[in-house]
Coordinates of C-alpha atoms in Angstrom, one line a residue:
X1 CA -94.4 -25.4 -42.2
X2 CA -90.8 -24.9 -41.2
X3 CA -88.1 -27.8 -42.9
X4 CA -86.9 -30.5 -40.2
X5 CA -83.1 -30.4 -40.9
X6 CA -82.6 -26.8 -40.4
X7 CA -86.0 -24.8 -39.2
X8 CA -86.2 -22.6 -42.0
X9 CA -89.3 -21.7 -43.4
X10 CA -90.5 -24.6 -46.3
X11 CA -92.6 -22.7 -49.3
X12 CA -93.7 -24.6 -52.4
X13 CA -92.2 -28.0 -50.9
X14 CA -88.7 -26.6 -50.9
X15 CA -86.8 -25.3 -47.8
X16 CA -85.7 -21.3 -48.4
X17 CA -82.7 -22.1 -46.9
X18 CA -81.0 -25.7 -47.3
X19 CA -83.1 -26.5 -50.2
X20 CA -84.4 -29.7 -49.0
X21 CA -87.6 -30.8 -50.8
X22 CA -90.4 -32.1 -49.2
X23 CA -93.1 -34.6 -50.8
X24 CA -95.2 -33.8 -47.7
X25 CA -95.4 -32.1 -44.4
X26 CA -92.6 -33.4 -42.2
X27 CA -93.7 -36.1 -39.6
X28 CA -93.8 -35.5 -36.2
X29 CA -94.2 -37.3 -33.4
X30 CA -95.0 -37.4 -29.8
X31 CA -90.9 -36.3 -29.4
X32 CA -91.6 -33.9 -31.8
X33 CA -90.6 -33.9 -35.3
X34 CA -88.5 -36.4 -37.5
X35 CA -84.9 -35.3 -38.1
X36 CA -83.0 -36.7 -41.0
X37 CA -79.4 -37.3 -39.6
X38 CA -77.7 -37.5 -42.6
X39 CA -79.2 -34.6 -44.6
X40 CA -78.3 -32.6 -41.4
X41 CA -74.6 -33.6 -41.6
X42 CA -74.5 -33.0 -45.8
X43 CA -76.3 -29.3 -45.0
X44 CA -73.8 -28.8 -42.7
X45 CA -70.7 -29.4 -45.0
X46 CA -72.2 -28.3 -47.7
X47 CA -73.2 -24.6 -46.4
X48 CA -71.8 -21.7 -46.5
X49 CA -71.2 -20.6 -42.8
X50 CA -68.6 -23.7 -42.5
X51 CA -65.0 -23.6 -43.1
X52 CA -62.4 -26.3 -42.5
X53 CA -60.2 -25.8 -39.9
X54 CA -56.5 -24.5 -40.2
X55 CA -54.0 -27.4 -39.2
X56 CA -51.0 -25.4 -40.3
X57 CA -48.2 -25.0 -37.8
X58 CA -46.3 -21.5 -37.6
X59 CA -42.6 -21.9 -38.2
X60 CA -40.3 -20.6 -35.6
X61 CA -36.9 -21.3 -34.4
X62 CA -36.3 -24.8 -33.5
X63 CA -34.3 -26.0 -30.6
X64 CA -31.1 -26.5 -32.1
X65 CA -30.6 -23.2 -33.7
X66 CA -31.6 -21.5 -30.6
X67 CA -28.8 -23.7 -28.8
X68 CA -26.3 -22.6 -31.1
X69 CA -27.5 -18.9 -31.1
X70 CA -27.1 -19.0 -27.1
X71 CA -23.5 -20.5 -27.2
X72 CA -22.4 -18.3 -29.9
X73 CA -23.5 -15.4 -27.8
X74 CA -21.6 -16.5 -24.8
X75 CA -18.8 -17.0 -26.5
X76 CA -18.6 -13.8 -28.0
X77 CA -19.1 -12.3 -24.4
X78 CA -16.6 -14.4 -22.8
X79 CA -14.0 -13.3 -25.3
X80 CA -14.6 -9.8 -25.4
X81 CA -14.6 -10.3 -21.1
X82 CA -11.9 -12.5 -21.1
X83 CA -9.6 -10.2 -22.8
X84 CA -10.3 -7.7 -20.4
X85 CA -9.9 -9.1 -17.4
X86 CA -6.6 -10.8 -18.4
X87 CA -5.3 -7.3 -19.2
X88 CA -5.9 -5.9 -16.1
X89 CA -4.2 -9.3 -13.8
X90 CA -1.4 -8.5 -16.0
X91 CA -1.2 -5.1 -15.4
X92 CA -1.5 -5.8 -11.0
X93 CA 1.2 -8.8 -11.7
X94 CA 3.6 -6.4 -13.2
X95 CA 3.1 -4.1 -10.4
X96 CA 3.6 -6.4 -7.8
X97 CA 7.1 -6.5 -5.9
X98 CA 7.4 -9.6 -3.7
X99 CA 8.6 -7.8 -0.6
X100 CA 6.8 -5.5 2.0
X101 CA 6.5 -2.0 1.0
X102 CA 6.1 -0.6 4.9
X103 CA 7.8 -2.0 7.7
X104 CA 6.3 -4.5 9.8
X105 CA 5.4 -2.9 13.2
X106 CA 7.1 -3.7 16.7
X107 CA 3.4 -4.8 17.7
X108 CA 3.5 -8.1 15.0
X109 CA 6.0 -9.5 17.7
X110 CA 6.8 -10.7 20.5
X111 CA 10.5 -9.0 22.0
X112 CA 12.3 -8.6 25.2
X113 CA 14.9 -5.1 25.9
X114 CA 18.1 -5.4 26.9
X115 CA 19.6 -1.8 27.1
X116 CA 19.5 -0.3 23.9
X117 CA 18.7 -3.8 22.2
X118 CA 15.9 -5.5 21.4
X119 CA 15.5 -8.9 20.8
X120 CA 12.3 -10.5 18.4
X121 CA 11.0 -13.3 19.4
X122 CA 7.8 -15.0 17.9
X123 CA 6.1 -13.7 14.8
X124 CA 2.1 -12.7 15.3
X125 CA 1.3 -10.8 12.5
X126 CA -0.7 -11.8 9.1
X127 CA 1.3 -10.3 6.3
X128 CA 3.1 -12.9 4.3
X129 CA 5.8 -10.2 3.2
X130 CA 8.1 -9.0 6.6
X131 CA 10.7 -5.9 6.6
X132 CA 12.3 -5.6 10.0
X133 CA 13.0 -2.3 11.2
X134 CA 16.7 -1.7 11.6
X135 CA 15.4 0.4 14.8
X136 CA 12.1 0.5 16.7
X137 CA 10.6 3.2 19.1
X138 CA 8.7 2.2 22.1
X139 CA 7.8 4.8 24.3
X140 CA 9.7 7.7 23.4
X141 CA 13.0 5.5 23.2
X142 CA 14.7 3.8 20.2
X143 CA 15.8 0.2 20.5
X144 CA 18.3 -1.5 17.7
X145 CA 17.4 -4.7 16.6
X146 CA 20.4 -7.3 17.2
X147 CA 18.5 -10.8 17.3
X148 CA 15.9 -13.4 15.7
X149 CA 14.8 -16.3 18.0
X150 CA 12.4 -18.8 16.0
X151 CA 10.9 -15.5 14.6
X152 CA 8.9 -16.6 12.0
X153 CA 9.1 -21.0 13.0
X154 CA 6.0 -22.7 11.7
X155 CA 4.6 -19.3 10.3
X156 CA 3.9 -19.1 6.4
X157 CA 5.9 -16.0 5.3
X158 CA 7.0 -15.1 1.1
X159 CA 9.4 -12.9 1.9
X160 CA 11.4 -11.1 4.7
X161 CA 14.2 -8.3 5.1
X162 CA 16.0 -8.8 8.2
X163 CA 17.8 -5.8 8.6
X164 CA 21.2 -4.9 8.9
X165 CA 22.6 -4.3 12.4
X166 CA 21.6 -7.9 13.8
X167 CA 24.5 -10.4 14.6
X168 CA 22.2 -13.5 15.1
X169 CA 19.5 -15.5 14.1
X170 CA 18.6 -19.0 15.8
X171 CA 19.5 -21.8 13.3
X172 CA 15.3 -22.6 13.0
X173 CA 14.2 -19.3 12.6
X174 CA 12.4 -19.6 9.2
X175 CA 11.7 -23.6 10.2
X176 CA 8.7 -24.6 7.8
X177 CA 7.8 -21.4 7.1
X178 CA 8.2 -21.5 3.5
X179 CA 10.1 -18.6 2.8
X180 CA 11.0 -18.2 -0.9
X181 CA 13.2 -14.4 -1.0
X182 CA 15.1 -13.3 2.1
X183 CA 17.7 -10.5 2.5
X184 CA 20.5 -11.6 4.8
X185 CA 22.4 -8.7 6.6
X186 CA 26.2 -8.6 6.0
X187 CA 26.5 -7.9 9.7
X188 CA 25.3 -11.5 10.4
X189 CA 28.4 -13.4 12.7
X190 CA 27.6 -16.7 12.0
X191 CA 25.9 -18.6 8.7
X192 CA 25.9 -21.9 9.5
X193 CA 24.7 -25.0 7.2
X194 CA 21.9 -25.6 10.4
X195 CA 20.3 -22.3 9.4
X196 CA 20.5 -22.7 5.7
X197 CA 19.3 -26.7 5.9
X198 CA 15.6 -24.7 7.1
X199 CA 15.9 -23.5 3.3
X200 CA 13.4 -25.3 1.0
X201 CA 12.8 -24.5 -2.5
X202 CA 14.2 -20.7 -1.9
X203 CA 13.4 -18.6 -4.7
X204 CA 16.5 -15.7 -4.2
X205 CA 18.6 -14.7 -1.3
X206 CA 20.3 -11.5 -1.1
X207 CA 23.2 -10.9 1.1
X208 CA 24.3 -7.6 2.1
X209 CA 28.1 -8.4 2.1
X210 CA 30.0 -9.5 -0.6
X211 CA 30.8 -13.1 -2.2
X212 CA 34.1 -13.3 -0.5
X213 CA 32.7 -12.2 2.9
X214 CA 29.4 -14.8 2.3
X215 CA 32.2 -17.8 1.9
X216 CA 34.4 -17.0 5.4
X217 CA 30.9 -16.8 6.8
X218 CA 29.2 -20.2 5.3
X219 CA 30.8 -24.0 5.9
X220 CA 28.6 -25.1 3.2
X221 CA 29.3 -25.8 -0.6
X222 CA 26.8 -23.7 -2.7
X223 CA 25.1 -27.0 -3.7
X224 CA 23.7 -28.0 -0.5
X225 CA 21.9 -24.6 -0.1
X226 CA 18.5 -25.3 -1.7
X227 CA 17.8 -21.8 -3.3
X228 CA 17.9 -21.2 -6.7
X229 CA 20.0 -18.1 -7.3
X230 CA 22.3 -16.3 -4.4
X231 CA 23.0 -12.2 -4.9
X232 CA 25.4 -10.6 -3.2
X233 CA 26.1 -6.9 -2.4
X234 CA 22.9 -6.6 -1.5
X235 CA 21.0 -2.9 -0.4
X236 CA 17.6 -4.0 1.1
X237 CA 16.0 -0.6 -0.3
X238 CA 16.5 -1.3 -3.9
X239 CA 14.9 -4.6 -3.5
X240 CA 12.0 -5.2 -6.1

């Protein structure tokens, strides 16, 4: 006979393999035979081939710490990138002159000729730092420039050089432009207060002339010109 809780074969009344005991042969029915529930379940936890399972977690890293890890990291890298590129702004800011290194070309404006003259009118060029050629050539033939007329009106421009050699400049000619250096020739006739009122929070004007000269020149007290410092004797090509 074979033992009804776990098949095995049943000698001498006793199961070789759970041990179960039997008084008699098991019953069996028309289902087949008789299966004691419980001595099932106490074989099962009692035999050898079960194990109870392992509910221990692994530890790892919580959240927190890798938070923390993370932000220390980045601000490690910041630092060492920060330093860096601070250096090297510094180092372009200290080689940066706030006045045009090449002269601005005949073709940034408009102009008219008049015999060996030439007159510039409206400025159409992008650069925010002007030099004015003292002399342009334009078609095998070299014109002096003697005249500004609204050159650089309602353009934003930094800085600008007009060169020596022109005698006039229309009162509005830097008119909202906000200008903040300019080089004024010494062989400018007129400086009037209606060209310097166009002057708003002026950085530095140079004049090419001296102090004396700038004073017959201006019929303005040296409070009512909005720029902060005013140097005189002026050479537009030491200019930094």
């Amino acid at each position: 006979m074979k033992c009804d809780a776990c098949g095995a074969p049943v000698e001498n009344g006793k199961c070789t393999y759970c041990g179960k005991t039997f008084n008699s042969e098991p019953k069996t029915s028309n289902n087949g035979p008789q299966i004691n529930q419980t001595t099932i379940i106490n074989n099962i936890h009692t035999s050898s081939h079960y194990s109870a399972p392992n509910n221990k977690k692994k530890k790892g890293l919580g959240c927190g710490t890798l938070i923390l890890i993370f932000l220390l990291l980045g601000a490690l890298g910041s630092c060492v990138g920060g330093k860096s590129d601070n250096s090297s702004s510094s180092s372009e800011e200290e080689n940066k002159s706030v006045w045009a290194e090449e002269v601005t070309p005949i073709d940034d404006f408009e102009y008219y000729i008049d015999g060996d003259e030439i007159y510039l009118k409206d400025y159409n060029g992008y650069d925010k730092k002007i030099r004015i050629a003292s002399t342009y050539t334009i078609e095998d033939a070299t014109y002096n420039v003697v005249s500004l007329d609204a050159t650089f009106a309602l353009e934003r421009v930094n800085s600008v050089i007009v060169p020596e050699g022109v005698r006039a400049v229309s009162n509005n000619v830097f008119n909202s432009s906000g200008i903040e250096f300019v080089y004024i020739p010494s062989t400018l006739e007129e400086i009037n207060t209606s060209f310097l009122s166009y002057f708003h929070d002026v950085e530095k004007i140079y004049y090419g002339g001296s102090e004396e000269l700038w004073n017959e020149k201006v019929d303005c007290e040296r409070g009512d010109i909005d720029a902060k410092q005013i140097i005189f004797d002026a050479n537009p090509d030491d200019l930094q």
